[in-house]
Every structure is written in C-alpha cells, then in structure tokens.
CSV table of C-alpha atoms and ligand atoms in Angstrom, one decimal:
chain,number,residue,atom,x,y,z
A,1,UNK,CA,0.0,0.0,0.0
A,2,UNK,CA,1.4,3.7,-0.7
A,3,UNK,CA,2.4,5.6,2.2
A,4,UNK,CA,0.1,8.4,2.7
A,5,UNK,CA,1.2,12.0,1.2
A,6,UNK,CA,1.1,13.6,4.7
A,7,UNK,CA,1.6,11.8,7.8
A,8,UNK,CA,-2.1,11.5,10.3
A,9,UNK,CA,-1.8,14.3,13.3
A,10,UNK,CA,-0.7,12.9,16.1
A,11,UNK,CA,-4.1,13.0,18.5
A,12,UNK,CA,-2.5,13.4,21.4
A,13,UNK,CA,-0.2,16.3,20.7
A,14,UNK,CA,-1.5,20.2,21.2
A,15,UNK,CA,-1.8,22.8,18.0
A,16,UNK,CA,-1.0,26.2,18.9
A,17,UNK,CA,-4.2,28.5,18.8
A,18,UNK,CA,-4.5,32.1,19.7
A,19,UNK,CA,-8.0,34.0,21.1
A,20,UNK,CA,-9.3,36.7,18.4
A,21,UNK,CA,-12.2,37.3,20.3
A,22,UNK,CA,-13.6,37.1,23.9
A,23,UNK,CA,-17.6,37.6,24.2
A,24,UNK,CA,-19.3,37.5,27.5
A,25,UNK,CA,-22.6,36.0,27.1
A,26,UNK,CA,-23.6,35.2,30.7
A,27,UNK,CA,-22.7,34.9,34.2
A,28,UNK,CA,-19.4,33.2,34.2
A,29,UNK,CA,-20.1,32.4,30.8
A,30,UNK,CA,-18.1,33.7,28.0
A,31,UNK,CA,-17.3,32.7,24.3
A,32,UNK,CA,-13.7,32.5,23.2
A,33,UNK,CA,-13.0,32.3,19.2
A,34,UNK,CA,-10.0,30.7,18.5
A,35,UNK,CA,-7.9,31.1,15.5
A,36,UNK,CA,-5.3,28.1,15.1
A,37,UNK,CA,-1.5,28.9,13.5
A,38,UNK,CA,-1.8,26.3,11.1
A,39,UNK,CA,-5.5,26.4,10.2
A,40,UNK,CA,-4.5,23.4,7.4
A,41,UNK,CA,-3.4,21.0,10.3
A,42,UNK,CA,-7.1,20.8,11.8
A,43,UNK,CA,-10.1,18.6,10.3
A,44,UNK,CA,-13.2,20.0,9.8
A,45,UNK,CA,-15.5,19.5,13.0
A,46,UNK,CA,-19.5,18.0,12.6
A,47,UNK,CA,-21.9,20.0,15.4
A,48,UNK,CA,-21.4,18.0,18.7
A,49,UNK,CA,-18.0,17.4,18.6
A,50,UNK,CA,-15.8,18.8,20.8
A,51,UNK,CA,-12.1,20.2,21.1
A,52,UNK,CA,-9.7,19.6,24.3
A,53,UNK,CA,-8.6,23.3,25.2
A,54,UNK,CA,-5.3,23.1,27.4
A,55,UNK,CA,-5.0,26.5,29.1
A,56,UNK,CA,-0.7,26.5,29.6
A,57,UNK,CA,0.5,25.2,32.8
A,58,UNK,CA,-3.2,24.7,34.5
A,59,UNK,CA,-4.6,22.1,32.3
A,60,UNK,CA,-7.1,20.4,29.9
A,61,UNK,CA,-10.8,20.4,29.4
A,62,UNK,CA,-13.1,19.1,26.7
A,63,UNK,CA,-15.3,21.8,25.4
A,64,UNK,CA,-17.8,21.3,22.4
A,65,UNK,CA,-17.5,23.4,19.1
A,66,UNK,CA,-20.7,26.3,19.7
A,67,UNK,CA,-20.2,27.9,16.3
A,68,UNK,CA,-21.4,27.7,12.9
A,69,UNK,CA,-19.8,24.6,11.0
A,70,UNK,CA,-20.0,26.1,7.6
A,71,UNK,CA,-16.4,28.6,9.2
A,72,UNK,CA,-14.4,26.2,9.8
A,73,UNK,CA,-11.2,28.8,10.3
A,74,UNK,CA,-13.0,30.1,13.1
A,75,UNK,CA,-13.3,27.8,15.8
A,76,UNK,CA,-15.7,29.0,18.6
A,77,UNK,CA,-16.2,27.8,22.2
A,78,UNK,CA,-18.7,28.6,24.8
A,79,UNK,CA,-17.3,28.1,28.0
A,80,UNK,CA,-18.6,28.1,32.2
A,81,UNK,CA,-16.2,28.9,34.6
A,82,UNK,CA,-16.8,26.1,36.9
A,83,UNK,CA,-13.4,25.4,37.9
A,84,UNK,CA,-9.4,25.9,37.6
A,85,UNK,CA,-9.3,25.1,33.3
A,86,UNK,CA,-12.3,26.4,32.3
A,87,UNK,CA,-12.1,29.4,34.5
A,88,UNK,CA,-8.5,30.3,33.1
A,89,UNK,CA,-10.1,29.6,29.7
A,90,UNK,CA,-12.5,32.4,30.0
A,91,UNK,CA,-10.1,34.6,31.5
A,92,UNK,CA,-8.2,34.6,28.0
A,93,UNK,CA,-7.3,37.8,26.4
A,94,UNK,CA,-7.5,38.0,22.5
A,95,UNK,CA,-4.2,37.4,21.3
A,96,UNK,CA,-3.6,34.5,24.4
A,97,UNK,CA,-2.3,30.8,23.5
A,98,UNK,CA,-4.0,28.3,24.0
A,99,UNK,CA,-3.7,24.3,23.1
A,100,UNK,CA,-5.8,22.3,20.7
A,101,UNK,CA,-6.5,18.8,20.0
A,102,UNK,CA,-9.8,18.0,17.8
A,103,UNK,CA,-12.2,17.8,16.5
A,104,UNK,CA,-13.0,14.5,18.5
A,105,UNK,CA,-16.0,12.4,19.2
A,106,UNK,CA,-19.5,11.0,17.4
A,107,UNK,CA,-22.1,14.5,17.0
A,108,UNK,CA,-25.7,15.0,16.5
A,109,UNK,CA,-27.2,13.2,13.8
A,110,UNK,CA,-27.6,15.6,10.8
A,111,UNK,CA,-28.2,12.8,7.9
A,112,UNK,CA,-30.4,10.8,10.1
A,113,UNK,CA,-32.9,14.0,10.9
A,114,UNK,CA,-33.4,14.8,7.2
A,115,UNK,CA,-36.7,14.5,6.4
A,116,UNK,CA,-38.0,14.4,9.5
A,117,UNK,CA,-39.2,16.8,12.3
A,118,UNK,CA,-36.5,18.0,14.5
A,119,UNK,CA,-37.5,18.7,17.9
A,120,UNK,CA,-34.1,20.1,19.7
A,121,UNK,CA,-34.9,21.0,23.8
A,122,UNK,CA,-31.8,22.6,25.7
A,123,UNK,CA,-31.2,23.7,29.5
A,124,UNK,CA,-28.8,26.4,30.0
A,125,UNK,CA,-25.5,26.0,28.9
A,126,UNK,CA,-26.5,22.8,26.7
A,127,UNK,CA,-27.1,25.3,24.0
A,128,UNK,CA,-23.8,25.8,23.1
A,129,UNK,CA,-23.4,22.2,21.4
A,130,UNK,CA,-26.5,22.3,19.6
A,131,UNK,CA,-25.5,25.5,18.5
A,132,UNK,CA,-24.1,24.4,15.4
A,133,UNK,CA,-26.8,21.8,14.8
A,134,UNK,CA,-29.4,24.8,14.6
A,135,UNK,CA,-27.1,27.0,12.5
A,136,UNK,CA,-27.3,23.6,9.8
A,137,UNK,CA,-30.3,23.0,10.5
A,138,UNK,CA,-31.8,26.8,9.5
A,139,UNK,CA,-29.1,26.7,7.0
A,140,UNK,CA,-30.1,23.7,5.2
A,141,UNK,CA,-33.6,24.2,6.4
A,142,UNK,CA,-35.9,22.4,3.3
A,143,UNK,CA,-33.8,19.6,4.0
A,144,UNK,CA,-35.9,19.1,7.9
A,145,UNK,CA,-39.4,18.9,8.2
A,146,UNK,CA,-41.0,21.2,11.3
A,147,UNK,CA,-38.4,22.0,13.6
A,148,UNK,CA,-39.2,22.9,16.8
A,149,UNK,CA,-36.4,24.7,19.4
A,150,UNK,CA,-37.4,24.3,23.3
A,151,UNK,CA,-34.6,26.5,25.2
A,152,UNK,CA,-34.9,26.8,28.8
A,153,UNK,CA,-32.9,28.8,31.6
A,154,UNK,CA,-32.8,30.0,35.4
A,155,UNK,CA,-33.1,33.4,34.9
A,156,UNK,CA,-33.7,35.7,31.6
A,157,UNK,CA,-29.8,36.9,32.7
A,158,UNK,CA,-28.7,33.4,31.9
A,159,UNK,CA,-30.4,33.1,28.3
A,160,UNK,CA,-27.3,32.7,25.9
A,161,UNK,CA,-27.1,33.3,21.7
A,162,UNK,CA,-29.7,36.0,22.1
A,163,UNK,CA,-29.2,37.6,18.6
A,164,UNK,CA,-29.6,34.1,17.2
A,165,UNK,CA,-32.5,33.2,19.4
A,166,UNK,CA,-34.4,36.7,18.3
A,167,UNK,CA,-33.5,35.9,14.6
A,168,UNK,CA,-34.5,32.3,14.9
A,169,UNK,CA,-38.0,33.0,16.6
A,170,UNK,CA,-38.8,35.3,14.0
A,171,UNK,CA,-38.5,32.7,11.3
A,172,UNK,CA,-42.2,31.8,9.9
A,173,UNK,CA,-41.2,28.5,9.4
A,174,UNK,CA,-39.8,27.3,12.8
A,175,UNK,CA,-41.3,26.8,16.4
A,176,UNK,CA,-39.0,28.9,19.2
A,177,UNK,CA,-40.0,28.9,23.1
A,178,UNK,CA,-37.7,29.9,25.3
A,179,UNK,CA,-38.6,29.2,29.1
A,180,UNK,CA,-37.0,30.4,32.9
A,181,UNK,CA,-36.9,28.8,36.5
A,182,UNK,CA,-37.2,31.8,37.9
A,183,UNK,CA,-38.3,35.5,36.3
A,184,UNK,CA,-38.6,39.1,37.5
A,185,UNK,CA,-41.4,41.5,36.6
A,186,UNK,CA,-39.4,42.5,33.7
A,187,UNK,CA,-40.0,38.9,31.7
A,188,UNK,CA,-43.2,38.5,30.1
A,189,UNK,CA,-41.8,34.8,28.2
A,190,UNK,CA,-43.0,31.4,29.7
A,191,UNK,CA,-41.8,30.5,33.4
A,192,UNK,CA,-41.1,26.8,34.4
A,193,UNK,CA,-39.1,24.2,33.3
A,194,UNK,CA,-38.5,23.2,29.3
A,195,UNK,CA,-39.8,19.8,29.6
A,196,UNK,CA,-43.2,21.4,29.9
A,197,UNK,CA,-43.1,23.0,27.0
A,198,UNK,CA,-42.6,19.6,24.7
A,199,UNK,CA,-46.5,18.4,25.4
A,200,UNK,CA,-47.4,22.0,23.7
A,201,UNK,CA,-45.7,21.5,20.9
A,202,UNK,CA,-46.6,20.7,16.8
A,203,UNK,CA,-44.4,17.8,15.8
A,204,UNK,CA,-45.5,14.1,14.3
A,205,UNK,CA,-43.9,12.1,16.7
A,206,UNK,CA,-43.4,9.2,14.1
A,207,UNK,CA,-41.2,11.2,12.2
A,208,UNK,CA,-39.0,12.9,14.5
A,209,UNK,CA,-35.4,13.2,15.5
A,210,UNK,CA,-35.1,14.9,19.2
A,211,UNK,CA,-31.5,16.5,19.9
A,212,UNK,CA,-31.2,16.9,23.4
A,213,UNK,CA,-28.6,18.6,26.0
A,214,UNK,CA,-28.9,20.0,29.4
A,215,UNK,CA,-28.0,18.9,33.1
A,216,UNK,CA,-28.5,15.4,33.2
A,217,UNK,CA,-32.0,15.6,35.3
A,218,UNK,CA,-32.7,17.8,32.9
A,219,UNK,CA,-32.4,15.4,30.0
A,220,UNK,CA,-34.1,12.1,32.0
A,221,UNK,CA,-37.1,14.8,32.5
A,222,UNK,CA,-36.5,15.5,28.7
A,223,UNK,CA,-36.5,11.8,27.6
A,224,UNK,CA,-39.7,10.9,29.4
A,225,UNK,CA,-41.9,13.9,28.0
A,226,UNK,CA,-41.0,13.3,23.9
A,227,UNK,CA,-41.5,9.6,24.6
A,228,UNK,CA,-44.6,10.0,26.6
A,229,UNK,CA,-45.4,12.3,23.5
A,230,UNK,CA,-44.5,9.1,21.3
A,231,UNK,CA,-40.8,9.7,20.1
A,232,UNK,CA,-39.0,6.2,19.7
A,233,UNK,CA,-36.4,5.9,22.1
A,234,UNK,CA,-33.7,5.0,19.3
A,235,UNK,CA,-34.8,8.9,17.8
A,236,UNK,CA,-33.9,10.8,20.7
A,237,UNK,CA,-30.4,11.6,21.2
A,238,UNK,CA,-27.9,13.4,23.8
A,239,UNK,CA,-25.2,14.8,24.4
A,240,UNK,CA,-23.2,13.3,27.6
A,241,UNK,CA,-20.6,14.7,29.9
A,242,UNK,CA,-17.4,12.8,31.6
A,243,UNK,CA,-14.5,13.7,33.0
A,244,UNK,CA,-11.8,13.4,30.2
A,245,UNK,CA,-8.2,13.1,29.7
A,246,UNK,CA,-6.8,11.5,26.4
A,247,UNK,CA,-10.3,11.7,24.7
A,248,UNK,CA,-9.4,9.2,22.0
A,249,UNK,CA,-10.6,6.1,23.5
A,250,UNK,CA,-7.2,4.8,25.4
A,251,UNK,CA,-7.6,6.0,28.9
A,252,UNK,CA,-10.8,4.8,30.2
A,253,UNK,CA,-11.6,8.0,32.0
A,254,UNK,CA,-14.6,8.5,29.9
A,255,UNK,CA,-16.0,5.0,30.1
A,256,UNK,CA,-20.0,4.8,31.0
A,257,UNK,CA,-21.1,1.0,31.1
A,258,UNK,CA,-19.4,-0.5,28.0
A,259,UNK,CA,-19.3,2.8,26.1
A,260,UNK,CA,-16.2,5.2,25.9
A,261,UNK,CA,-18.4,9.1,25.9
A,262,UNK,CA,-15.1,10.6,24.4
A,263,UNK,CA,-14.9,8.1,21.1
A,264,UNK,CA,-18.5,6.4,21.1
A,265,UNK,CA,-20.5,9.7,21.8
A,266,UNK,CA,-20.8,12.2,23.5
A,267,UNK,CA,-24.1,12.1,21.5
A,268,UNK,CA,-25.7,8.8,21.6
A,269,UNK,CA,-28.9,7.3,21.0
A,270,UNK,CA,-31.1,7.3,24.0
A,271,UNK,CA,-32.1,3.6,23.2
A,272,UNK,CA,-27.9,2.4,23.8
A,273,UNK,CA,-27.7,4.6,27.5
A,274,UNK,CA,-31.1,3.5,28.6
A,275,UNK,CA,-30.1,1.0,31.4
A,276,UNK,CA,-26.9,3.1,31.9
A,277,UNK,CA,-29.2,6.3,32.8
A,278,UNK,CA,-31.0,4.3,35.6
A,279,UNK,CA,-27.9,3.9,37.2
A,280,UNK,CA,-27.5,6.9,39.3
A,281,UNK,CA,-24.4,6.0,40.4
A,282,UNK,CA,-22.1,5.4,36.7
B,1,FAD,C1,-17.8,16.2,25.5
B,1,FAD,C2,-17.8,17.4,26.5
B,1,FAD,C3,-18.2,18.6,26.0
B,1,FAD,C4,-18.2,19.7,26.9
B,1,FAD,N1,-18.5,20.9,26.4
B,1,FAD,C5,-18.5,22.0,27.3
B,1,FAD,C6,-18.8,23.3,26.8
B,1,FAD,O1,-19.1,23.5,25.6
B,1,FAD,N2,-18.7,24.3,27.6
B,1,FAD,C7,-18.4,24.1,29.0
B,1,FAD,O2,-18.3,25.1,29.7
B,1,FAD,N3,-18.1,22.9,29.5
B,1,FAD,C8,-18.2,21.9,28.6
B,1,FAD,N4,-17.9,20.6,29.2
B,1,FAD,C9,-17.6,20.5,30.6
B,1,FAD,C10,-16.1,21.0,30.9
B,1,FAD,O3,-15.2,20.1,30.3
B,1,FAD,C11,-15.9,21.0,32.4
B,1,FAD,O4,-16.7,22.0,32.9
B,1,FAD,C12,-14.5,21.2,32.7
B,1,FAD,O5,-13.8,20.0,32.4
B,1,FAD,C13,-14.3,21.5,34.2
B,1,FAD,O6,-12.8,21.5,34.4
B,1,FAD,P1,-12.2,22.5,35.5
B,1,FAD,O7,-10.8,22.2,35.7
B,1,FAD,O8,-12.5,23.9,35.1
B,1,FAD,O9,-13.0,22.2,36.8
B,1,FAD,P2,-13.0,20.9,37.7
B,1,FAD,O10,-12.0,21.2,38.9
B,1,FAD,O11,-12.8,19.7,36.9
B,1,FAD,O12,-14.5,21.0,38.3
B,1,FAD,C14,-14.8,22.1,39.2
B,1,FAD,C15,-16.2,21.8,39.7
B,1,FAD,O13,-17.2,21.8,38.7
B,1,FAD,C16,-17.8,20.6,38.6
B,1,FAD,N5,-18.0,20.3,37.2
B,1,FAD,C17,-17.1,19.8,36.4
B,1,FAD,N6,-17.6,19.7,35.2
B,1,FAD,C18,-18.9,20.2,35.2
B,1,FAD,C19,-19.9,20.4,34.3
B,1,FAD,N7,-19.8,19.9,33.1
B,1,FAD,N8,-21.1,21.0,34.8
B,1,FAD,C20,-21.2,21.4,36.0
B,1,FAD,N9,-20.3,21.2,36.9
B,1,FAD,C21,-19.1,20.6,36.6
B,1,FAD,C22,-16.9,19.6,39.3
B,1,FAD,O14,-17.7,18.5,39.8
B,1,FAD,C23,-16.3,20.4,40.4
B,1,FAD,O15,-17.1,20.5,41.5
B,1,FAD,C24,-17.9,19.5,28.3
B,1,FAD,C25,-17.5,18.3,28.8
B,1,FAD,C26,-17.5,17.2,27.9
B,1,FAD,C27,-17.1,15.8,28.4
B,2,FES,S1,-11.0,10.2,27.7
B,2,FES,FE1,-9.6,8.6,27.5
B,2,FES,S2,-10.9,7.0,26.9
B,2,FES,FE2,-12.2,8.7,26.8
C-alpha cells in the first residue's frame, strides 16, 4: 500500500491556537474564538463534537464546538467557569495561547434527521453544542421537516445566543420557546421548566429526530416527556458529559457501562444509554 502524502496528526499532541475574540454571554459564561496557527493542520468539526482546550501550565478540558460549522477557520467555544481550566479559559485575552487537539468524538445526527421533524430541547448551557446543529439546520432548512427549538434557563440573565434566538423566533417556518426557573417582573416569556413546554408542541412524533442537552435531570425529564409524546427511544439523542483526559478512546476515564463518551458519543442514542441512565451512580 502507498504511504500516505502527509503523515495523520498525532491526536495526542496540542496545536497552537490564539483568542481573536472574547464575548461574555452570561454569568461566568463567555465565548472564546479561536484562530489556530496552522489552520491546514485541523479537520473540519460536525456539530457536537468537541475540542480539548489546554489552558498553559493549568490544564485540559473538553469543550464542544458552539459555532457555525460552515467557518471552519473560526473555531468557537462557549465556555462556564466552573473550575481551575475552564475558568482560566474564560479569563483569556484575545491574542492568548491556548492548546488544541480535535475535532474529537461522534455528533448530533444531521443525515439521520433529514426529512423528519426535529425537535431540539436545551437547558442552560447545553445550548452551546447544539449551536451548530441549529445554524445547519436553519441553514439547510428544506432539508428538515418542522423544527421545533425548546430553550430553557434559570433566569432571563442566563439566556445565551440571544441575537440568534431573536432571529430564529422570527422565522415563519420554525417553532421557538424559550422558558425560565425563575423571572422578574421585567419577563413576560413562559416561566417553568422546558420539559413542559414539549407536550405544547406541533411535531409528528413518528417522524422525529429529538437532539437533546442540558444537566442530566434535565435530560431524564426530557426523555420521558418526547416519549410519553411518542418519540421512539432509538430517535432521541444526547449529548453526555465525563471527565476526560486523552479523549481518543485509550484511557478509560470517559468510560460509562461498555461505552467510551469521548470516542463512542458524546451524543448517543437514547435507546444504547437506557439502562446506563437508571444507574445513578455510573
Ligand atoms: C464532551 C464534553 C463537552 C463539553 N462541552 C463543554 C462546553 O461546551 N462548555 C463548557 O463550559 N463545558 C463543557 N464541558 C464541561 C467541561 O469540560 C468541564 O466544565 C471542565 O472539564 C471543568 O474543568 P475545570 O478544571 O475547570 O473544573 P474541575 O475542577 O474539573 O471542576 C470544578 C467543579 O465543577 C464541577 N463540574 C465539572 N464539570 C462540570 C460540568 N460539566 N457541569 C457542572 N459542573 C461541573 C466539578 O464536579 C467540580 O465540582 C464539556 C464536557 C464534555 C465531556
Ligand atoms: S477520555 Fe480517555 S478513553 Fe475517553
């Protein structure tokens, strides 16, 4: 066989990238876009994948592409400030290093939703990796059938992607609710959580695909409601969280059950997690 022209990346080792932009969208939320030196060494990244950021001398974290998959030189990351890495990460200032190694992992299933409704329901911060689906899907939009964004919150202060949320809800052909825990006499939108909003919904349960992310309660709540609204468990897919370190499948630090999140998912089907889910404790 002929040796390839260029030899694979190695997936372990960091690119260089430096921070064009920093955008705060939230408390302790902000959005970094990233600009790598070689822009030719990276693959192109599917929405739901994710990149490991190392932040120099602190660490690691995996953090899922939030922007629109059709700029591929611009690489864009949502990020929470939960802890040491992804508080550094937000602290970046544009023109700051940071290490790269990605795109990694299975995403949200684009080819299997064509044709079909797509019903997509997000809590807080689980926006950011459906970002990119929504930007395809509304790109490529007479490829879907209805589709139907539930987007839920703790406060109107925490809603994130406003510009895109306004511009999305305006679209004639495209259901939008956006929903919060907890509102102020200033909000006049829908108060409560966003799995109530899937039994008022418009969708032929037969024919759709659900894309859902969110705190994991969140998403068992989630599960429950588009099934109990007939959505085949095999159609209904989300996007998982574990701790990570190599992210390529050779560690084990990822492993859920018999499934690897950072090389099998992190979106599944909810029909392969099921038992997994009941399991509090994995
Ligand atoms: C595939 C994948 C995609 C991800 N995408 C994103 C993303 O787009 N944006 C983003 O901000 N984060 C994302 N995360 C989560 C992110 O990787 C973690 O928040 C990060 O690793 C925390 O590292 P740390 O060193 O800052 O904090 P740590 O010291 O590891 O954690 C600090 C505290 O926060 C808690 N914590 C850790 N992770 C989370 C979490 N996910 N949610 C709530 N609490 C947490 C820990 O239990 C601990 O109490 C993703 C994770 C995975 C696996
Ligand atoms: S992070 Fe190493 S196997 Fe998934």
């Amino acid at each position: 066989m002929a040796a390839p022209e260029t030899a694979p990346l190695d997936p372990m080792a960091p690119l260089v990238a430096r921070v064009t932009r920093r955008h705060h969208d939230a408390p302790e939320v902000f959005t970094l876009e990233l600009e790598p030196e070689d822009p030719g060494a990276l693959a192109p990244f599917a929405p739901g994948q994710f990149n490991m950021l190392t932040v120099f001398g602190v660490g690691e974290v995996p953090i899922s592409f939030s922007g629109d998959p059709v700029d591929q030189n611009r690489l864009v990351h949502t990020i929470r400030a939960v802890g040491p890495v992804s508080g550094a990460l937000t602290e970046l200032e544009p023109g700051a290093a940071v290490g790269l190694r990605g795109p990694f992992g299975v995403g949200w299933p684009m080819a299997e939703a064509e044709g079909k409704d797509v019903v997509v329901v997000a809590g807080g911060l689980g926006l950011a990796p459906l970002r990119p689906a929504l930007y395809r899907l509304f790109a490529e939009r007479e490829r879907y059938g209805k589709i139907v964004l539930l987007y839920g919150t703790r406060s109107p202060d925490d809603i994130l992607f406003r510009r895109e949320l306004e511009a999305w809800r305006g679209r004639l052909d495209a259901e939008v609710e956006v929903t919060v825990d907890h509102a102020m006499a200033a909000w006049h939108g829908n108060v409560g959580v966003v799995t109530t909003l899937i039994p008022r919904c418009s969708f032929d349960p037969a024919q759709t695909v659900a894309l859902v992310c969110g705190p994991e309660v969140m998403m068992r709540f989630a599960i429950a409601a588009l099934m109990d609204a007939g959505v085949a468990a095999d159609d209904i897919y989300l996007s998982m969280e574990r701790n990570m370190k190599c992210a390529v499948g050779f560690c084990g630090h990822c492993q859920f059950g018999p499934v690897f999140v950072c090389r099998d998912g992190p979106v599944f089907p909810y029909a392969r997690l099921r038992g997994l889910l009941a399991l509090k404790e994995l």
